[in-house]
Coordinates of N, CA and C in Angstrom, one line a residue:
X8 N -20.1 229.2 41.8 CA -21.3 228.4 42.2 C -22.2 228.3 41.0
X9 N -22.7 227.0 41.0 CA -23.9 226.9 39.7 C -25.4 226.8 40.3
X10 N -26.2 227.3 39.7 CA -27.2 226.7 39.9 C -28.6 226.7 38.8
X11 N -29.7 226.4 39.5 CA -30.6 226.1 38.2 C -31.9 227.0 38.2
X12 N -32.2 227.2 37.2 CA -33.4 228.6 37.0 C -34.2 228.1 36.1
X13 N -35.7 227.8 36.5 CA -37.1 227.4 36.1 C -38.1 228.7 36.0
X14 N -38.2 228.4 34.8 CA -39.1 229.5 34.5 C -40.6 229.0 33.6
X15 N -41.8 229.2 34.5 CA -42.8 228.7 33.8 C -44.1 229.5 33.6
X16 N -44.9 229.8 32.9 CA -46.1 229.9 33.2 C -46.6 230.5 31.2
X17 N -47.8 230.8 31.5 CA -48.5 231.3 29.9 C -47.3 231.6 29.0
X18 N -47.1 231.7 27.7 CA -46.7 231.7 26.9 C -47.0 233.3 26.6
X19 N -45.8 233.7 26.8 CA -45.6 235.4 26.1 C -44.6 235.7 25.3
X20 N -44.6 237.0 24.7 CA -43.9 237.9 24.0 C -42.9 238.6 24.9
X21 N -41.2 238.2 24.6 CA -40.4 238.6 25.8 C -39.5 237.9 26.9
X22 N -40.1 237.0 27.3 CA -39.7 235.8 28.3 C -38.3 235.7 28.6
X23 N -38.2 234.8 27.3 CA -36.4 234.9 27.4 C -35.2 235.8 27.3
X24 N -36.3 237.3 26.7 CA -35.1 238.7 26.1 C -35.3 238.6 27.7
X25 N -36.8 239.0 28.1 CA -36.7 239.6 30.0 C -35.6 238.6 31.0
X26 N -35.6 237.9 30.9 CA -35.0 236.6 31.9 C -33.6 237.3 31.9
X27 N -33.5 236.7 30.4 CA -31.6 236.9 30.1 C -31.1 238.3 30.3
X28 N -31.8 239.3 29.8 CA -31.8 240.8 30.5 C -31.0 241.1 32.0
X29 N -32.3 240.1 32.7 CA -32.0 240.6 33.7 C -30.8 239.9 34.4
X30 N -30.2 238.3 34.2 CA -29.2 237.4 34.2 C -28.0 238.5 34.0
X31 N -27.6 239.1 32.4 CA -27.1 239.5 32.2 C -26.4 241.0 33.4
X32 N -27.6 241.6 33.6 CA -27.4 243.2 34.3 C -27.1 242.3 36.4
X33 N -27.2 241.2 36.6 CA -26.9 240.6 37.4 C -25.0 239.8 37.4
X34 N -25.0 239.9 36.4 CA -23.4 239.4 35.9 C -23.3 237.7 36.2
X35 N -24.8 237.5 35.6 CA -24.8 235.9 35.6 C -24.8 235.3 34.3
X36 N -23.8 234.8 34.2 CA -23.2 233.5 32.8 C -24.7 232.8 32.7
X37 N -25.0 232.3 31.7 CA -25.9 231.3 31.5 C -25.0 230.4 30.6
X38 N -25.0 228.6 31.3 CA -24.2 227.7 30.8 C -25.0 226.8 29.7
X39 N -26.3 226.5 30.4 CA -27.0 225.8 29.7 C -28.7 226.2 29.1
X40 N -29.4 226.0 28.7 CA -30.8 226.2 28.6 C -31.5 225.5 27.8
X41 N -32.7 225.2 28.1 CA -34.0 224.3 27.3 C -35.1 224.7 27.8
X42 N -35.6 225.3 26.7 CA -36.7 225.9 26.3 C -38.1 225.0 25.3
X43 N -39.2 225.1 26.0 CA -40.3 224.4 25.0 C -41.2 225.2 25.6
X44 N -42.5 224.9 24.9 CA -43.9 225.2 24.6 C -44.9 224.2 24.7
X45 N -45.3 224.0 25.6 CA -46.4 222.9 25.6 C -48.0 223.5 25.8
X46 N -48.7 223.4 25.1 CA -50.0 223.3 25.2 C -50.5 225.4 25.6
X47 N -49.5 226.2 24.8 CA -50.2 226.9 25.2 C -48.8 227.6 26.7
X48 N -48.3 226.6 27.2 CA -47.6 227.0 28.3 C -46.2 227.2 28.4
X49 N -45.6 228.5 28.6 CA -43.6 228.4 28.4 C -43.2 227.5 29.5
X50 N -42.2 227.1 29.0 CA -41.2 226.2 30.0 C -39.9 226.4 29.9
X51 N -38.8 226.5 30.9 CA -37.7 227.2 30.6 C -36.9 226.5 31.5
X52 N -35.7 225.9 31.7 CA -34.6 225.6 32.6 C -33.2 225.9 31.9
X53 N -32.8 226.5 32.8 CA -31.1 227.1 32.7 C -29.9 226.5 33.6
X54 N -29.4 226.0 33.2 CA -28.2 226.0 34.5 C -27.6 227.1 34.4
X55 N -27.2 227.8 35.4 CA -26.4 229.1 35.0 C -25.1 228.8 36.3
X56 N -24.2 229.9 36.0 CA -22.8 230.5 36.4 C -22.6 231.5 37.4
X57 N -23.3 231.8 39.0 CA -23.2 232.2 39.7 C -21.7 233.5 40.3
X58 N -20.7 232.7 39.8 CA -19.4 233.3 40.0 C -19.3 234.6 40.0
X59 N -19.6 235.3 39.0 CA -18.7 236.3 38.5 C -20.4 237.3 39.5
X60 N -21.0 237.3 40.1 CA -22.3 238.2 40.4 C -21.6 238.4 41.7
X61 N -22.0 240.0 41.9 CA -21.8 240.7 43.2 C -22.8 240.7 44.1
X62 N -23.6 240.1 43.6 CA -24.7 240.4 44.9 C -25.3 238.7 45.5
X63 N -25.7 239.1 46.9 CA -26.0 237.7 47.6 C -26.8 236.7 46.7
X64 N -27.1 235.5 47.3 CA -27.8 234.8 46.5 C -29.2 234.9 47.0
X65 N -29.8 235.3 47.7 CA -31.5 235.4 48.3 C -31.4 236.9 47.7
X66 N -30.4 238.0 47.5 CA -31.0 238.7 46.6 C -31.4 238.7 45.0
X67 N -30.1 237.8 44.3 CA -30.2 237.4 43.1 C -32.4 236.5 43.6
X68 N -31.8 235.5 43.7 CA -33.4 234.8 43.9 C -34.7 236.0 44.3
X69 N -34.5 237.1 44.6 CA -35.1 237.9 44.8 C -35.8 238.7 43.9
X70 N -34.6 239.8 43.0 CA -34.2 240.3 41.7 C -35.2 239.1 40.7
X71 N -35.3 237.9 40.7 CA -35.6 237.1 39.6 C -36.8 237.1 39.3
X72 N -37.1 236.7 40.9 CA -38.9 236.6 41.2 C -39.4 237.7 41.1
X73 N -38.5 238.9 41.2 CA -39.9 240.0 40.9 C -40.1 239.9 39.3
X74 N -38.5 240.1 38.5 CA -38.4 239.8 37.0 C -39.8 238.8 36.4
X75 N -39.7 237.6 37.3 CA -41.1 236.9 37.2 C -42.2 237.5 36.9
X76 N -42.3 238.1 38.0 CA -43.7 238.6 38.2 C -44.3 240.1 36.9
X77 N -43.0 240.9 36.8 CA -43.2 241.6 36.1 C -43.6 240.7 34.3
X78 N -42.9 239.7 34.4 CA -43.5 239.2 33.2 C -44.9 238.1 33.1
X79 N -45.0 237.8 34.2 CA -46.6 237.1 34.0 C -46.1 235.5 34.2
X80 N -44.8 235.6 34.9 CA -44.4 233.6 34.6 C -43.5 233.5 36.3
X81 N -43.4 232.4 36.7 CA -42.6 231.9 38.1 C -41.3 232.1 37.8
X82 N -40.6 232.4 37.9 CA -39.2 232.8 37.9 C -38.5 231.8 39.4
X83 N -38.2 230.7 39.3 CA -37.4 229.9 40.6 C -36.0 229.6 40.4
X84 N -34.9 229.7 41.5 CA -33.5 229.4 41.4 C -33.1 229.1 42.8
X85 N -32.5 227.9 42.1 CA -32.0 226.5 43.2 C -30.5 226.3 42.9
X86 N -29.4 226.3 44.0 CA -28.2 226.3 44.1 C -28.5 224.6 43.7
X87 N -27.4 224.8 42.6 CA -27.2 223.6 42.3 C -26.6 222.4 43.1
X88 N -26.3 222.2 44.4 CA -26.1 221.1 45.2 C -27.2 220.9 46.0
X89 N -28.2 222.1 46.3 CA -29.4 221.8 46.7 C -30.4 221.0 45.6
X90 N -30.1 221.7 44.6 CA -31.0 220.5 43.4 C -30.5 219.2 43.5
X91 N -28.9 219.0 43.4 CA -28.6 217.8 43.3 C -29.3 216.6 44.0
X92 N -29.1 217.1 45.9 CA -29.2 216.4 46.8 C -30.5 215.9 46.7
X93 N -31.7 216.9 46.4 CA -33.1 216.6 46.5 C -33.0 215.5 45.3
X94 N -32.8 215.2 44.5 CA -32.9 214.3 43.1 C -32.0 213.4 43.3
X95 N -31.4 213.0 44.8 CA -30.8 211.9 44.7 C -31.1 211.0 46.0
X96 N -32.4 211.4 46.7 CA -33.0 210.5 47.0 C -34.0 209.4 46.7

């Protein structure tokens, strides 16, 4: 299963070691990513590789959000057929 992971908020030191860190120790592939800086503010989207991870998906989404929180930024993850569908109305 794929899906997509938005990561936003103030501009820190860490973001992407913490994110992928924690991706990584989750046994989630990262396929894609784009990364910028606007005005002062991170912005992040990944499509990533769900497959090979042992644990549920509302825990993974769980595990992220707190990763979020411990870094000062939104941490969100949307099964990629759920994003699809919504963007194709």
């Amino acid at each position: 299963m794929k899906a997509i992971l938005t990561v936003i908020g103030k501009d820190n030191v860490g973001i992407i070691a913490g994110v992928s860190n924690e991706l990584s120790q989750l046994d989630i592939n990262i396929l894609d990513v784009s990364q910028t800086i606007m005005d002062g503010y991170f912005t992040m989207m990944m499509i990533l590789d769900l497959s090979t991870t042992k644990k549920p998906f509302d825990e993974v989404k769980e595990q992220l959000a707190k990763k979020g929180t411990d870094l000062q930024v939104k941490v969100s993850i949307q099964r990629e057929e759920i994003f699809n569908s919504m963007h194709r109305l």
